[in-house]
GROMACS .gro file of C-alpha atoms in nm:
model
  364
    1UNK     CA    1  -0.761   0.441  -1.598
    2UNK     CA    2  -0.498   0.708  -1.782
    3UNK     CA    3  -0.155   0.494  -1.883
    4UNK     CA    4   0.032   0.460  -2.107
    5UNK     CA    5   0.194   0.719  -2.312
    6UNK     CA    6  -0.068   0.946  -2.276
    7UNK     CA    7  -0.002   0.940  -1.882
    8UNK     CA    8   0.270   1.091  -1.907
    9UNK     CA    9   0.245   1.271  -2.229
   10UNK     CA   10   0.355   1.005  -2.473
   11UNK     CA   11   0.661   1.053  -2.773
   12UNK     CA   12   0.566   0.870  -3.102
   13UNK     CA   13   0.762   0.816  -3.429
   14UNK     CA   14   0.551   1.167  -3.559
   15UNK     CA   15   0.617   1.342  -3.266
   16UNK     CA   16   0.825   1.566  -3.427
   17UNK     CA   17   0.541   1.693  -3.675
   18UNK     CA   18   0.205   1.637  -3.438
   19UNK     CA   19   0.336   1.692  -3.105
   20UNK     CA   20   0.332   1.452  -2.805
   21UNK     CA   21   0.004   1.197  -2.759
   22UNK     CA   22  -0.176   1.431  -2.487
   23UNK     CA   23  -0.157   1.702  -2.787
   24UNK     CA   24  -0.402   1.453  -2.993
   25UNK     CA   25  -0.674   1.454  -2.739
   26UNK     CA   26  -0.967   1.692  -2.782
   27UNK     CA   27  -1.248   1.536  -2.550
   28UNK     CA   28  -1.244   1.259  -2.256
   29UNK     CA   29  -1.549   1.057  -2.113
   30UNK     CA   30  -1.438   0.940  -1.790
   31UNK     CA   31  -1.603   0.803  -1.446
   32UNK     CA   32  -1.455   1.070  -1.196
   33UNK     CA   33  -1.388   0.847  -0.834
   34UNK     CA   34  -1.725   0.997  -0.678
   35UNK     CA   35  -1.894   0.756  -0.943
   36UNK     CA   36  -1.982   1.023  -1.207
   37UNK     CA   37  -1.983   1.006  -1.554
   38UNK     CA   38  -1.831   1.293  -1.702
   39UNK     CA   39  -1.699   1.460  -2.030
   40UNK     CA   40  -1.373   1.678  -2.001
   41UNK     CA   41  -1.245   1.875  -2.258
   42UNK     CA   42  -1.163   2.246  -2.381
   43UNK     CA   43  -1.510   2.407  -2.200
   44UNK     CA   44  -1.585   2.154  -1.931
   45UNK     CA   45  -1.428   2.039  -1.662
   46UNK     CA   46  -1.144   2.225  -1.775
   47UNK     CA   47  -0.915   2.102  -1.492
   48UNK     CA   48  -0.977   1.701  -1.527
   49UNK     CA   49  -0.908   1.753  -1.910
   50UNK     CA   50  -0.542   1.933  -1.826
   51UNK     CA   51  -0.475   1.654  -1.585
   52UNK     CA   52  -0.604   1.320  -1.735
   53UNK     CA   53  -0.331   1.474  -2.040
   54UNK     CA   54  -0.044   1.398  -1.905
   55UNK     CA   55  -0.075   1.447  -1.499
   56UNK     CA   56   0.019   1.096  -1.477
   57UNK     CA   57  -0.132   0.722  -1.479
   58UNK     CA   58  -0.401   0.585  -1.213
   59UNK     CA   59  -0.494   0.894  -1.092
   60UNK     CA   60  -0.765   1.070  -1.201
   61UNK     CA   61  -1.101   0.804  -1.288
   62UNK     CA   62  -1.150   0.580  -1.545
   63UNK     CA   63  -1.092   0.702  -1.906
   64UNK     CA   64  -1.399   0.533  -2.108
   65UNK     CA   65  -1.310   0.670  -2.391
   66UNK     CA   66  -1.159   1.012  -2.615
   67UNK     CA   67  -1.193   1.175  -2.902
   68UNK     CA   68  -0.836   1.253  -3.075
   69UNK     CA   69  -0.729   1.414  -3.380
   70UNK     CA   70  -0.688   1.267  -3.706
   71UNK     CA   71  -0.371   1.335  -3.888
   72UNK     CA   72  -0.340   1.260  -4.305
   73UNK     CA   73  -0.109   0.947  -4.412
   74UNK     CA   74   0.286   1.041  -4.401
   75UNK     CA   75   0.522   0.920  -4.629
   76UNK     CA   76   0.853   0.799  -4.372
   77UNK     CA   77   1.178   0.716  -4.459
   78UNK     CA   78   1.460   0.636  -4.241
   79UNK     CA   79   1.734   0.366  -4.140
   80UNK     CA   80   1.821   0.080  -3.911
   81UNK     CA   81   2.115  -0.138  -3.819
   82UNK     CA   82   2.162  -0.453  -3.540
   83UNK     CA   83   2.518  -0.540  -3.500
   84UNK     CA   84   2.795  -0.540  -3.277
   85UNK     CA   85   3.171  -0.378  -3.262
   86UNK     CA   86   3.324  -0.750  -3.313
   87UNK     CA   87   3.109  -0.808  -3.614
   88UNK     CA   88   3.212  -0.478  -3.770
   89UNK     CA   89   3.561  -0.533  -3.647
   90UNK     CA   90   3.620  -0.195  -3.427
   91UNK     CA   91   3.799  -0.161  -3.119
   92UNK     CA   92   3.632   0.014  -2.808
   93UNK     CA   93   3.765   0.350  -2.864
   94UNK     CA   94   3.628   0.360  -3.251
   95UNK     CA   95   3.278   0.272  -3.126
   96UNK     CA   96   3.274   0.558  -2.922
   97UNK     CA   97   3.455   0.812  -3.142
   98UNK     CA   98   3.152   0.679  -3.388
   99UNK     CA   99   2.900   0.765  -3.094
  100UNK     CA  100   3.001   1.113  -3.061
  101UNK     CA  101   3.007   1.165  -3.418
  102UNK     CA  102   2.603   1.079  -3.413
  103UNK     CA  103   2.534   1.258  -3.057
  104UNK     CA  104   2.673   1.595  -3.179
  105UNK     CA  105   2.467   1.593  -3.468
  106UNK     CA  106   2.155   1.573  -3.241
  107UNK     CA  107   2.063   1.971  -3.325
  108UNK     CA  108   2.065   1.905  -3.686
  109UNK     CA  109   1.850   1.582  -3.682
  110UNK     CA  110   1.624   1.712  -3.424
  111UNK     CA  111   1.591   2.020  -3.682
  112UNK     CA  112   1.438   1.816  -3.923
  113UNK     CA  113   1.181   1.623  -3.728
  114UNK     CA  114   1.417   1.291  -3.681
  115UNK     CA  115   1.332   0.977  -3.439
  116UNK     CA  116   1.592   0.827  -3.356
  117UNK     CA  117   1.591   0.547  -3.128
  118UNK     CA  118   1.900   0.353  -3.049
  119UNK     CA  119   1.990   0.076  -2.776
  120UNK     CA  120   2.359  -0.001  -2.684
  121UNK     CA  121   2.463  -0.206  -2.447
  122UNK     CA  122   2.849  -0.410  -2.310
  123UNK     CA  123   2.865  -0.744  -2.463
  124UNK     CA  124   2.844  -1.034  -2.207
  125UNK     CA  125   3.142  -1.219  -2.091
  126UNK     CA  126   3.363  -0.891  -1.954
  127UNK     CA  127   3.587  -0.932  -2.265
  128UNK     CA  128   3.501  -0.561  -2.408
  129UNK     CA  129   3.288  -0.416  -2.700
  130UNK     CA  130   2.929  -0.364  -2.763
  131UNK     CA  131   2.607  -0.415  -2.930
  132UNK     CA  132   2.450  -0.158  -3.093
  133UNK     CA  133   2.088  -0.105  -3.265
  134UNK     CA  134   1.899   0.165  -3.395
  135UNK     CA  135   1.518   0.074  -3.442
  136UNK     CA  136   1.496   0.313  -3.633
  137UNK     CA  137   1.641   0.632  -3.701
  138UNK     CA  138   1.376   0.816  -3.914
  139UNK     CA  139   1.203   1.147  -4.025
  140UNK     CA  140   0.878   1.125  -4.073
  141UNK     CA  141   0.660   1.343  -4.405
  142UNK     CA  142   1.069   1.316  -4.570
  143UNK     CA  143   1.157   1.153  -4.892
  144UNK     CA  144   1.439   0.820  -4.912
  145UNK     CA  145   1.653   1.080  -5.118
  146UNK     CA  146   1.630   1.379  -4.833
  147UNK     CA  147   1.709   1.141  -4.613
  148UNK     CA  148   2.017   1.018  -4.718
  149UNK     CA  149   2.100   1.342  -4.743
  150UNK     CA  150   2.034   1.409  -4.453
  151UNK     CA  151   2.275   1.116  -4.308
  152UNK     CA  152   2.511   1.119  -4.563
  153UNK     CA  153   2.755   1.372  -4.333
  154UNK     CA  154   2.767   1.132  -4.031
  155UNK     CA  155   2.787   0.835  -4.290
  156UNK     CA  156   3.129   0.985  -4.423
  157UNK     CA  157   3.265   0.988  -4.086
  158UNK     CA  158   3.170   0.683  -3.983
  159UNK     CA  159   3.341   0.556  -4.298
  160UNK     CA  160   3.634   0.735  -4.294
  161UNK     CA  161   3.663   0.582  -3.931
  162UNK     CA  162   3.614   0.257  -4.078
  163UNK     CA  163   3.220   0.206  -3.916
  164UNK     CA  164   3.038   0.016  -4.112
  165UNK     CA  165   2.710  -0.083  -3.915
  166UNK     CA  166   2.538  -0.284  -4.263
  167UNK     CA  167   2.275  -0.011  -4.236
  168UNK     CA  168   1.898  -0.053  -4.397
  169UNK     CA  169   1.756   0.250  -4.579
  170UNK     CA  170   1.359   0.254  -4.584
  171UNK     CA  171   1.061   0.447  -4.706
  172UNK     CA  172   0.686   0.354  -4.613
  173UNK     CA  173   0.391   0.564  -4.721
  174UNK     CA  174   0.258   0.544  -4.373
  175UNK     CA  175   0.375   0.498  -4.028
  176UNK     CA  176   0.233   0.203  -3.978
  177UNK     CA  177   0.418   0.062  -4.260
  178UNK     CA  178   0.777   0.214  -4.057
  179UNK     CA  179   0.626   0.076  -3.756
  180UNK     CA  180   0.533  -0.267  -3.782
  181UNK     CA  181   0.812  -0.369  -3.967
  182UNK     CA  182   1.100  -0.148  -3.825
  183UNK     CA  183   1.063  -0.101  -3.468
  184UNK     CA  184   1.131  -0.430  -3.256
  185UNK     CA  185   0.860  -0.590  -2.978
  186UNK     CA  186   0.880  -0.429  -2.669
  187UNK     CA  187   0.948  -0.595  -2.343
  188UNK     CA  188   0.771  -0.431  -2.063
  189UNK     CA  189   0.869  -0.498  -1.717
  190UNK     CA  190   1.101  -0.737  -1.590
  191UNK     CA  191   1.169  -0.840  -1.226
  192UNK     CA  192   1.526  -0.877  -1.335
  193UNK     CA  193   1.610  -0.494  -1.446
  194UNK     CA  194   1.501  -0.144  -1.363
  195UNK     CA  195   1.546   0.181  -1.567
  196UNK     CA  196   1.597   0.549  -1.485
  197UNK     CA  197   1.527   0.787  -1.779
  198UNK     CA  198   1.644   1.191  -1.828
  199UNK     CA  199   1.493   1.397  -2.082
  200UNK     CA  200   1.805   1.603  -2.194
  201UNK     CA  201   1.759   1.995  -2.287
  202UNK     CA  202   1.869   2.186  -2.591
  203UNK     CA  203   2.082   2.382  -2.358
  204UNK     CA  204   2.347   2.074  -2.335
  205UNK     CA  205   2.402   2.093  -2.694
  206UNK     CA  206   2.483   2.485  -2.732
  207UNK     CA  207   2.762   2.487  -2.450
  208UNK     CA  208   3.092   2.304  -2.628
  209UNK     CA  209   3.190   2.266  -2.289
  210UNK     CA  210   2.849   2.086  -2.148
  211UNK     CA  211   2.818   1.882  -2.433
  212UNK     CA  212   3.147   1.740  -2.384
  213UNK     CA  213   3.053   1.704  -2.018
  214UNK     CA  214   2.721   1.524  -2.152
  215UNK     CA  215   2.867   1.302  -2.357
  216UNK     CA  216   3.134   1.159  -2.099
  217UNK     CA  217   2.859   1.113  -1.863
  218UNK     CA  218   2.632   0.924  -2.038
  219UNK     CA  219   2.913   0.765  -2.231
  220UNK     CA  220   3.048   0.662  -1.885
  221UNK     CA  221   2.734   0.502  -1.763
  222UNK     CA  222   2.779   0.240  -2.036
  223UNK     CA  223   3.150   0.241  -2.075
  224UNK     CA  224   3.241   0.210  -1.658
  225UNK     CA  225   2.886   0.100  -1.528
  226UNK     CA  226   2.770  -0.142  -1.774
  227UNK     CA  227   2.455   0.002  -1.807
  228UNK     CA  228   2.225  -0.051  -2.107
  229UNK     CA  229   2.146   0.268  -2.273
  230UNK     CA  230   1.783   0.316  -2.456
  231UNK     CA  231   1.827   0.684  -2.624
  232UNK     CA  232   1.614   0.919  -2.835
  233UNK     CA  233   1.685   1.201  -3.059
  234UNK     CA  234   1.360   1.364  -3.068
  235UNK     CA  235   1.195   1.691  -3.049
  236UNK     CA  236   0.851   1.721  -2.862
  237UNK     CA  237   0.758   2.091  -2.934
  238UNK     CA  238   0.424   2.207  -2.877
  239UNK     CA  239   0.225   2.194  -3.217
  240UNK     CA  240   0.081   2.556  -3.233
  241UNK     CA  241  -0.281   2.458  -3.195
  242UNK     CA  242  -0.280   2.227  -2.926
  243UNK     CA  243  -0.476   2.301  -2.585
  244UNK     CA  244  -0.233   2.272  -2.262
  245UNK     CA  245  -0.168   2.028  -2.089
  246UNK     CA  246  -0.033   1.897  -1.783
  247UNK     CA  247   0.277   1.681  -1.964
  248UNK     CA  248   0.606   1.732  -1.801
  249UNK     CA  249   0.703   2.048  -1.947
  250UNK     CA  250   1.075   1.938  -1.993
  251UNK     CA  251   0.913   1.704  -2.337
  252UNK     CA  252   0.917   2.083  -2.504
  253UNK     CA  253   1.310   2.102  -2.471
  254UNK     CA  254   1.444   1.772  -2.502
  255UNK     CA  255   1.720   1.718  -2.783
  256UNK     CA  256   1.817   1.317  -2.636
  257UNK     CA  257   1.606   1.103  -2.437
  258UNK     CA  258   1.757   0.876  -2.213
  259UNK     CA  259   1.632   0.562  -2.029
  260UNK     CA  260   1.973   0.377  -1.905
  261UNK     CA  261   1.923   0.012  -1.670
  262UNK     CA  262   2.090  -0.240  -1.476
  263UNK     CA  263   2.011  -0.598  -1.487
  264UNK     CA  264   2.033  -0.916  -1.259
  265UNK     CA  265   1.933  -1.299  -1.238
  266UNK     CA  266   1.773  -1.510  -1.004
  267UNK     CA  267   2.147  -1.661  -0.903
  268UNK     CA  268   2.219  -1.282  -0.767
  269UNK     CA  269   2.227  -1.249  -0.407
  270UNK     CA  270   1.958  -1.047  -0.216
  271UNK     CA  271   2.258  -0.826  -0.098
  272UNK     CA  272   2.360  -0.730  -0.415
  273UNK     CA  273   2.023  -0.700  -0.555
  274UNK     CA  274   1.964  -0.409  -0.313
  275UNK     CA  275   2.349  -0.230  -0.438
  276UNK     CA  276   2.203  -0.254  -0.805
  277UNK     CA  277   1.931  -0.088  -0.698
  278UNK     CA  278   2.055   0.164  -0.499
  279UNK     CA  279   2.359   0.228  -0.754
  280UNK     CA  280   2.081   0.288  -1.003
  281UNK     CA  281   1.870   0.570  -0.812
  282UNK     CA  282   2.145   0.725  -0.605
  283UNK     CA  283   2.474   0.689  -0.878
  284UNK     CA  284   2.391   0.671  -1.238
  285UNK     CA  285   2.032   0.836  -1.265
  286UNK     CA  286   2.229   1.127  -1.021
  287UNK     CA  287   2.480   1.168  -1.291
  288UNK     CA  288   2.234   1.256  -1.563
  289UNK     CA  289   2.052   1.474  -1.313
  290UNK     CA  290   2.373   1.670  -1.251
  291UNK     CA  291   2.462   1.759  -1.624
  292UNK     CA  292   2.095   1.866  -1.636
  293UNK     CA  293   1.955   2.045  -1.341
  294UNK     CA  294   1.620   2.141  -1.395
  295UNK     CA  295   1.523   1.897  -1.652
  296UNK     CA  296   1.278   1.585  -1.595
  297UNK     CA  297   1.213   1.231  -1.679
  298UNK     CA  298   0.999   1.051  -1.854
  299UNK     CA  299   0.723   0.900  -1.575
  300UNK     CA  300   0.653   0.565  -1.776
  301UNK     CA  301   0.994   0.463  -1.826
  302UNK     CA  302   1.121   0.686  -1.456
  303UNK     CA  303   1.292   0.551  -1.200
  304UNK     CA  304   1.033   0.467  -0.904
  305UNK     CA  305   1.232   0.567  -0.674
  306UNK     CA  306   1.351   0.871  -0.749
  307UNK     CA  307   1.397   1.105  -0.430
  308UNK     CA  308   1.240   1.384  -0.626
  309UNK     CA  309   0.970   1.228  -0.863
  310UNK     CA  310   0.716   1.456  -0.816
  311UNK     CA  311   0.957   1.747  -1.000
  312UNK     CA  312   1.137   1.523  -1.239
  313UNK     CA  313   0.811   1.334  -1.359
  314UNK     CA  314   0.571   1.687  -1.346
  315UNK     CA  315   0.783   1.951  -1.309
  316UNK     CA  316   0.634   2.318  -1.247
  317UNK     CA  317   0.292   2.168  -1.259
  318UNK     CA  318   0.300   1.950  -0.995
  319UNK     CA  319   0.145   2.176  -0.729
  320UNK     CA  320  -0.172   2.253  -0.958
  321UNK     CA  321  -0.181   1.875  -1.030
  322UNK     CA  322  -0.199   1.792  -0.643
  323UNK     CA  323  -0.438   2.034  -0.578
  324UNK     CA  324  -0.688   1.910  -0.892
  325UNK     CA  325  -0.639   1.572  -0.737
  326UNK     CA  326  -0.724   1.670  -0.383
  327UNK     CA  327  -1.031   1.845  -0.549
  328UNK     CA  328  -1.173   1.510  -0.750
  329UNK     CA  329  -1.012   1.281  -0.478
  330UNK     CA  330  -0.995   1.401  -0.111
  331UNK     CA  331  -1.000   0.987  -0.022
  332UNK     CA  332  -0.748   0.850  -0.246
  333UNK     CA  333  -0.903   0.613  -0.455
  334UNK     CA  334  -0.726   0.594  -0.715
  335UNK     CA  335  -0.334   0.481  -0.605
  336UNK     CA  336   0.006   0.446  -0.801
  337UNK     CA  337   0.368   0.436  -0.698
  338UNK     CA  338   0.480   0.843  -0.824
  339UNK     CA  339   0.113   0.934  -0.917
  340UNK     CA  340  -0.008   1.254  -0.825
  341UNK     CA  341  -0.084   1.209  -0.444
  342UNK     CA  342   0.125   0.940  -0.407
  343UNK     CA  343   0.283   1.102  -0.113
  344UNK     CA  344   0.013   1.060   0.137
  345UNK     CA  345   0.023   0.665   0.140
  346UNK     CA  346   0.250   0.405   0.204
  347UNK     CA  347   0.301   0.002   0.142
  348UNK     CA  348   0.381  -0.201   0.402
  349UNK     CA  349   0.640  -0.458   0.411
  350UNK     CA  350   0.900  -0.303   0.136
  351UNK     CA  351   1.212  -0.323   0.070
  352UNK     CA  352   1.420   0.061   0.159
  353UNK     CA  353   1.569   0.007  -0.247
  354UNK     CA  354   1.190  -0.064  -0.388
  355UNK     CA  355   0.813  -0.032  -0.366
  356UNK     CA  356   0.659  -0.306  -0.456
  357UNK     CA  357   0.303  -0.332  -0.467
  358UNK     CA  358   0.294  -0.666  -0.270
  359UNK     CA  359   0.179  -0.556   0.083
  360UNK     CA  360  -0.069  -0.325   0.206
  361UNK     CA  361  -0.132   0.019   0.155
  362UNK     CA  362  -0.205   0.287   0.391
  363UNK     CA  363  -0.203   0.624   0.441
  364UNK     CA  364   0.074   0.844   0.648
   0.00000   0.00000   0.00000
């Protein structure tokens, strides 16, 4: 079935360059929930191919298998650091002043194709300060020597604020060179943590007044909440050749991705289990949806239980998306918490805070 990145449009290291992963895909074979096997792409079945790019995971048939673009080898260079304020010696305040330092310089990075993905998080025990990663920050198709050029402003800053994070230069001449020995493993899923995620527009950045706003917010869901905070500088635009699709149309203006979480254990009572939760959906994820109206989220890293998935996962094409899916299928085969359709069916035995997919499921 769809996943992945592709289910929801899917950011990459490159991007910046080649566009999102459902701008790679040119054809689809795919068993269609009436049992037929079917090829979608740019002159048949027109509709499936827009959906199955994009529209959303566990939706529309079985994906068999695509044909996607080939792109040449690209020379990356970048950075990374993994450290913490008390190993660099920093109070609070200089962390953040450090912070802001990097997130106003999201225009310019984002201007020349950067990647930057950085994790920060409170350090455990309630005693203050942070840890702080980036894994990496890199521009893809740019030379080591551009790059620190590139970097060397916010470097200066950071110095002259007495930052120093130990920082790693690279320069691979491929991206799976960058990848495999620069990005760390991913975890996915946890039954101790869930994450919300906000795909932040341009528009934040060219308001002095909003950006402020922006950064105090998500600053404060770190600082006061003790969130963890996964965040991107990326830019998703459209490469200029690639067919529509039905990705959530806030990827073509994001400047800062953010996924932010909150964590338990299995000593945490059931009663405050269901406050984390709730705090996550109806507090923090809020705040980001307030300095952004009309933005989205990312679906594969989204909060489940967002109030409004269905706008901040698809956006404006939501309504085409649910009618395609009523079209290929009017009995709901094909099921997922926040897919397409999703609406029409329920689980029994959940929690009000969570769906689960432990009980059974039937429709409204």
């Amino acid at each position: 079935m769809t996943g992945g990145y592709l289910a929801g449009g899917g950011h990459s290291p490159v991007t910046s360059i080649y566009g999102l992963g459902s701008d790679q895909v040119l054809s689809v074979e795919m068993v269609t929930p009436d049992g037929r096997f079917i090829t979608a792409d740019e002159t048949q079945n027109t509709d499936l191919f827009w959906a199955v790019r994009g529209g959303g995971p566990a939706t529309w048939g079985v994906v068999t298998s695509m044909t996607v673009k080939l792109h040449p080898k690209t020379l990356v260079s970048g950075m990374e650091w993994d450290t913490t304020t008390v190993a660099m010696n920093i109070t609070d305040d200089v962390f953040w002043q450090a912070i802001e330092a990097y997130w106003t310089r999201y225009p310019d990075f984002s201007a020349a194709k950067s990647y930057g993905y950085c994790r920060m998080s409170p350090l455990p025990g309630g005693a203050g300060g942070y840890a702080w990663r980036a894994k990496p920050f890199m521009v893809p198709g740019m030379t080591l020597a551009d790059f620190k050029q590139l970097v060397e402003p916010l470097l200066s800053e950071w110095a002259a604020l007495g930052v120093d994070p130990n920082i790693t230069f690279f320069e691979h001449d491929s991206l799976y060179g960058a990848w495999s020995q620069h990005f760390p493993t991913s975890v996915v899923g946890s039954r101790y943590g869930r994450t919300a995620s906000r795909l932040l527009p341009r528009r934040n950045w060219e308001n002095a007044g909003l950006l402020r706003k922006t950064i105090a917010t998500v600053r404060g869901l770190v600082e006061d909440e003790g969130a963890f905070l996964v965040h991107y500088n990326i830019n998703a635009d459209a490469p200029p050749d690639a067919p529509d699709s039905a990705a959530n149309p806030a990827w073509r203006d994001v400047i800062m991705f953010n996924s932010i979480g909150l964590t338990w254990d299995e000593s945490t009572p059931a009663h405050e289990v269901a406050t984390i939760h709730e705090r996550l959906t109806n507090d923090l994820a809020q705040r980001l949806k307030d300095i952004s109206p009309g933005a989205g989220g990312y679906l594969n890293e989204g909060d489940v239980m967002d109030p409004e998935w269905a706008d901040s996962f698809y956006g404006a094409n939501y309504e085409r998306l649910l009618q395609i899916k009523k079209m290929v299928d009017p009995n709901g085969l094909f099921w997922a918490p926040t897919a397409v359709g999703s609406e029409d069916w329920f689980v029994t035995s959940q929690e009000p805070y969570i769906t689960t997919q432990f009980g059974r499921l039937c429709r409204k």
